Amino acid sequence: MARYDISPSEYDVRGARISIVAARFNDAIVSLLLEGALDTLDRHGLSRDDALLVRVPGAYELPLAARWIAKGAGADAVIALGAVIRGDTPHFDYVCAEAARGIQAASAETGVPVIFGVLTCDDEAQAHARAGGEHGNKGREAALAALEMVSLRRRLGA
Ligand code: INI
């Protein structure tokens, strides 16, 4: 049976062009996700000097910028990073829903993996716990997902 179950030690990402689009809203959290993602790319041999970093106002703007990058900038994968934290109004639900839906649509429409690295949390403590705290760093996990998808695409010849 042919197997396509690629572990980090088997990633094939030499020369991969990874772009990151990061929301500026909740920057204290997003910067931690960004550092986790960049450090993970470094550890897999991709220089942060070669990565494209684009900032947008908030998570709601991530999908459109990701689509622009995926279509125009020759990216092998785009990592979308943001942090949406629940407030007193339903605004949170709209921002989360559109970020998730739009990021999935950007992937489907362009064929470029667009990775969902957006925290959706009830409060800042939950966000910190997932941005280098007790639940790890979701920016790091998003970077690993991007590297795995690049590797999978190369192995499948897709
Ligand atoms: N954007 C975020 O990235 N996180 C949030 O928590 C957030 N909240 O809570 O409002 C948020 N709002 C801004 C939104 O993403 C857009 O930038 C704005 O609505 C302009 O389109």
PDB file of N, CA, C and O and ligand atoms in Angstrom, residues 23 25-26 57-61 83-85 91 95, ligand 1:
ATOM      1  N   ALA A  23      -2.717  39.226  11.249  1.00  0.00           N
ATOM      2  CA  ALA A  23      -3.560  40.349  11.675  1.00  0.00           C
ATOM      3  C   ALA A  23      -2.818  41.214  12.691  1.00  0.00           C
ATOM      4  O   ALA A  23      -2.023  40.714  13.488  1.00  0.00           O
ATOM      5  N   PHE A  25      -4.602  43.240  14.784  1.00  0.00           N
ATOM      6  CA  PHE A  25      -5.506  43.274  15.944  1.00  0.00           C
ATOM      7  C   PHE A  25      -5.012  42.254  16.971  1.00  0.00           C
ATOM      8  O   PHE A  25      -4.616  41.150  16.612  1.00  0.00           O
ATOM      9  N   ASN A  26      -5.032  42.603  18.239  1.00  0.00           N
ATOM     10  CA  ASN A  26      -4.483  41.733  19.301  1.00  0.00           C
ATOM     11  C   ASN A  26      -3.016  41.403  19.020  1.00  0.00           C
ATOM     12  O   ASN A  26      -2.578  40.240  19.120  1.00  0.00           O
ATOM     13  N   PRO A  57      -5.270  44.560   8.901  1.00  0.00           N
ATOM     14  CA  PRO A  57      -5.842  45.143  10.120  1.00  0.00           C
ATOM     15  C   PRO A  57      -6.342  44.099  11.121  1.00  0.00           C
ATOM     16  O   PRO A  57      -6.056  44.203  12.317  1.00  0.00           O
ATOM     17  N   GLY A  58      -7.131  43.139  10.667  1.00  0.00           N
ATOM     18  CA  GLY A  58      -7.710  42.174  11.597  1.00  0.00           C
ATOM     19  C   GLY A  58      -7.952  40.837  10.913  1.00  0.00           C
ATOM     20  O   GLY A  58      -7.700  40.670   9.704  1.00  0.00           O
ATOM     21  N   ALA A  59      -8.462  39.882  11.685  1.00  0.00           N
ATOM     22  CA  ALA A  59      -8.677  38.535  11.160  1.00  0.00           C
ATOM     23  C   ALA A  59      -9.660  38.535   9.988  1.00  0.00           C
ATOM     24  O   ALA A  59      -9.571  37.688   9.094  1.00  0.00           O
ATOM     25  N   TYR A  60     -10.571  39.476  10.013  1.00  0.00           N
ATOM     26  CA  TYR A  60     -11.565  39.542   8.935  1.00  0.00           C
ATOM     27  C   TYR A  60     -10.897  39.779   7.574  1.00  0.00           C
ATOM     28  O   TYR A  60     -11.401  39.326   6.543  1.00  0.00           O
ATOM     29  N   GLU A  61      -9.760  40.482   7.577  1.00  0.00           N
ATOM     30  CA  GLU A  61      -9.059  40.811   6.331  1.00  0.00           C
ATOM     31  C   GLU A  61      -8.103  39.708   5.874  1.00  0.00           C
ATOM     32  O   GLU A  61      -7.521  39.794   4.781  1.00  0.00           O
ATOM     33  N   ALA A  83      -5.838  36.450  16.074  1.00  0.00           N
ATOM     34  CA  ALA A  83      -6.383  36.110  17.397  1.00  0.00           C
ATOM     35  C   ALA A  83      -7.691  36.867  17.562  1.00  0.00           C
ATOM     36  O   ALA A  83      -7.692  38.105  17.559  1.00  0.00           O
ATOM     37  N   VAL A  84      -8.774  36.129  17.648  1.00  0.00           N
ATOM     38  CA  VAL A  84     -10.079  36.752  17.856  1.00  0.00           C
ATOM     39  C   VAL A  84     -10.519  36.413  19.280  1.00  0.00           C
ATOM     40  O   VAL A  84     -10.554  35.242  19.672  1.00  0.00           O
ATOM     41  N   ILE A  85     -10.790  37.460  20.048  1.00  0.00           N
ATOM     42  CA  ILE A  85     -11.130  37.262  21.465  1.00  0.00           C
ATOM     43  C   ILE A  85     -12.537  37.792  21.707  1.00  0.00           C
ATOM     44  O   ILE A  85     -12.869  38.922  21.308  1.00  0.00           O
ATOM     45  N   HIS A  91     -20.032  40.429  17.633  1.00  0.00           N
ATOM     46  CA  HIS A  91     -19.005  40.735  16.629  1.00  0.00           C
ATOM     47  C   HIS A  91     -18.021  39.579  16.459  1.00  0.00           C
ATOM     48  O   HIS A  91     -17.652  39.202  15.338  1.00  0.00           O
ATOM     49  N   VAL A  95     -16.601  37.756  12.935  1.00  0.00           N
ATOM     50  CA  VAL A  95     -15.184  37.795  12.531  1.00  0.00           C
ATOM     51  C   VAL A  95     -14.641  36.362  12.411  1.00  0.00           C
ATOM     52  O   VAL A  95     -13.994  36.007  11.420  1.00  0.00           O
TER      53      VAL A  95
HETATM   54  N1  INI B   1     -10.120  41.368  14.661  1.00  0.00           N
HETATM   55  C1  INI B   1      -9.301  40.411  15.193  1.00  0.00           C
HETATM   56  O1  INI B   1      -8.362  39.961  14.518  1.00  0.00           O
HETATM   57  N2  INI B   1      -9.512  39.956  16.457  1.00  0.00           N
HETATM   58  C2  INI B   1     -10.534  40.435  17.228  1.00  0.00           C
HETATM   59  O2  INI B   1     -10.661  39.989  18.398  1.00  0.00           O
HETATM   60  C3  INI B   1     -11.404  41.425  16.700  1.00  0.00           C
HETATM   61  N3  INI B   1     -12.483  41.941  17.482  1.00  0.00           N
HETATM   62  O3  INI B   1     -12.691  41.479  18.609  1.00  0.00           O
HETATM   63  O4  INI B   1     -13.199  42.839  17.086  1.00  0.00           O
HETATM   64  C4  INI B   1     -11.158  41.870  15.376  1.00  0.00           C
HETATM   65  N4  INI B   1     -11.958  42.819  14.808  1.00  0.00           N
HETATM   66  C5  INI B   1     -11.555  43.556  13.639  1.00  0.00           C
HETATM   67  C6  INI B   1     -11.919  42.850  12.334  1.00  0.00           C
HETATM   68  O5  INI B   1     -11.081  41.719  12.124  1.00  0.00           O
HETATM   69  C7  INI B   1     -11.743  43.785  11.133  1.00  0.00           C
HETATM   70  O6  INI B   1     -10.403  44.193  11.052  1.00  0.00           O
HETATM   71  C8  INI B   1     -12.640  45.020  11.220  1.00  0.00           C
HETATM   72  O7  INI B   1     -13.975  44.651  11.451  1.00  0.00           O
HETATM   73  C9  INI B   1     -12.565  45.814   9.887  1.00  0.00           C
HETATM   74  O8  INI B   1     -13.057  45.037   8.791  1.00  0.00           O
END
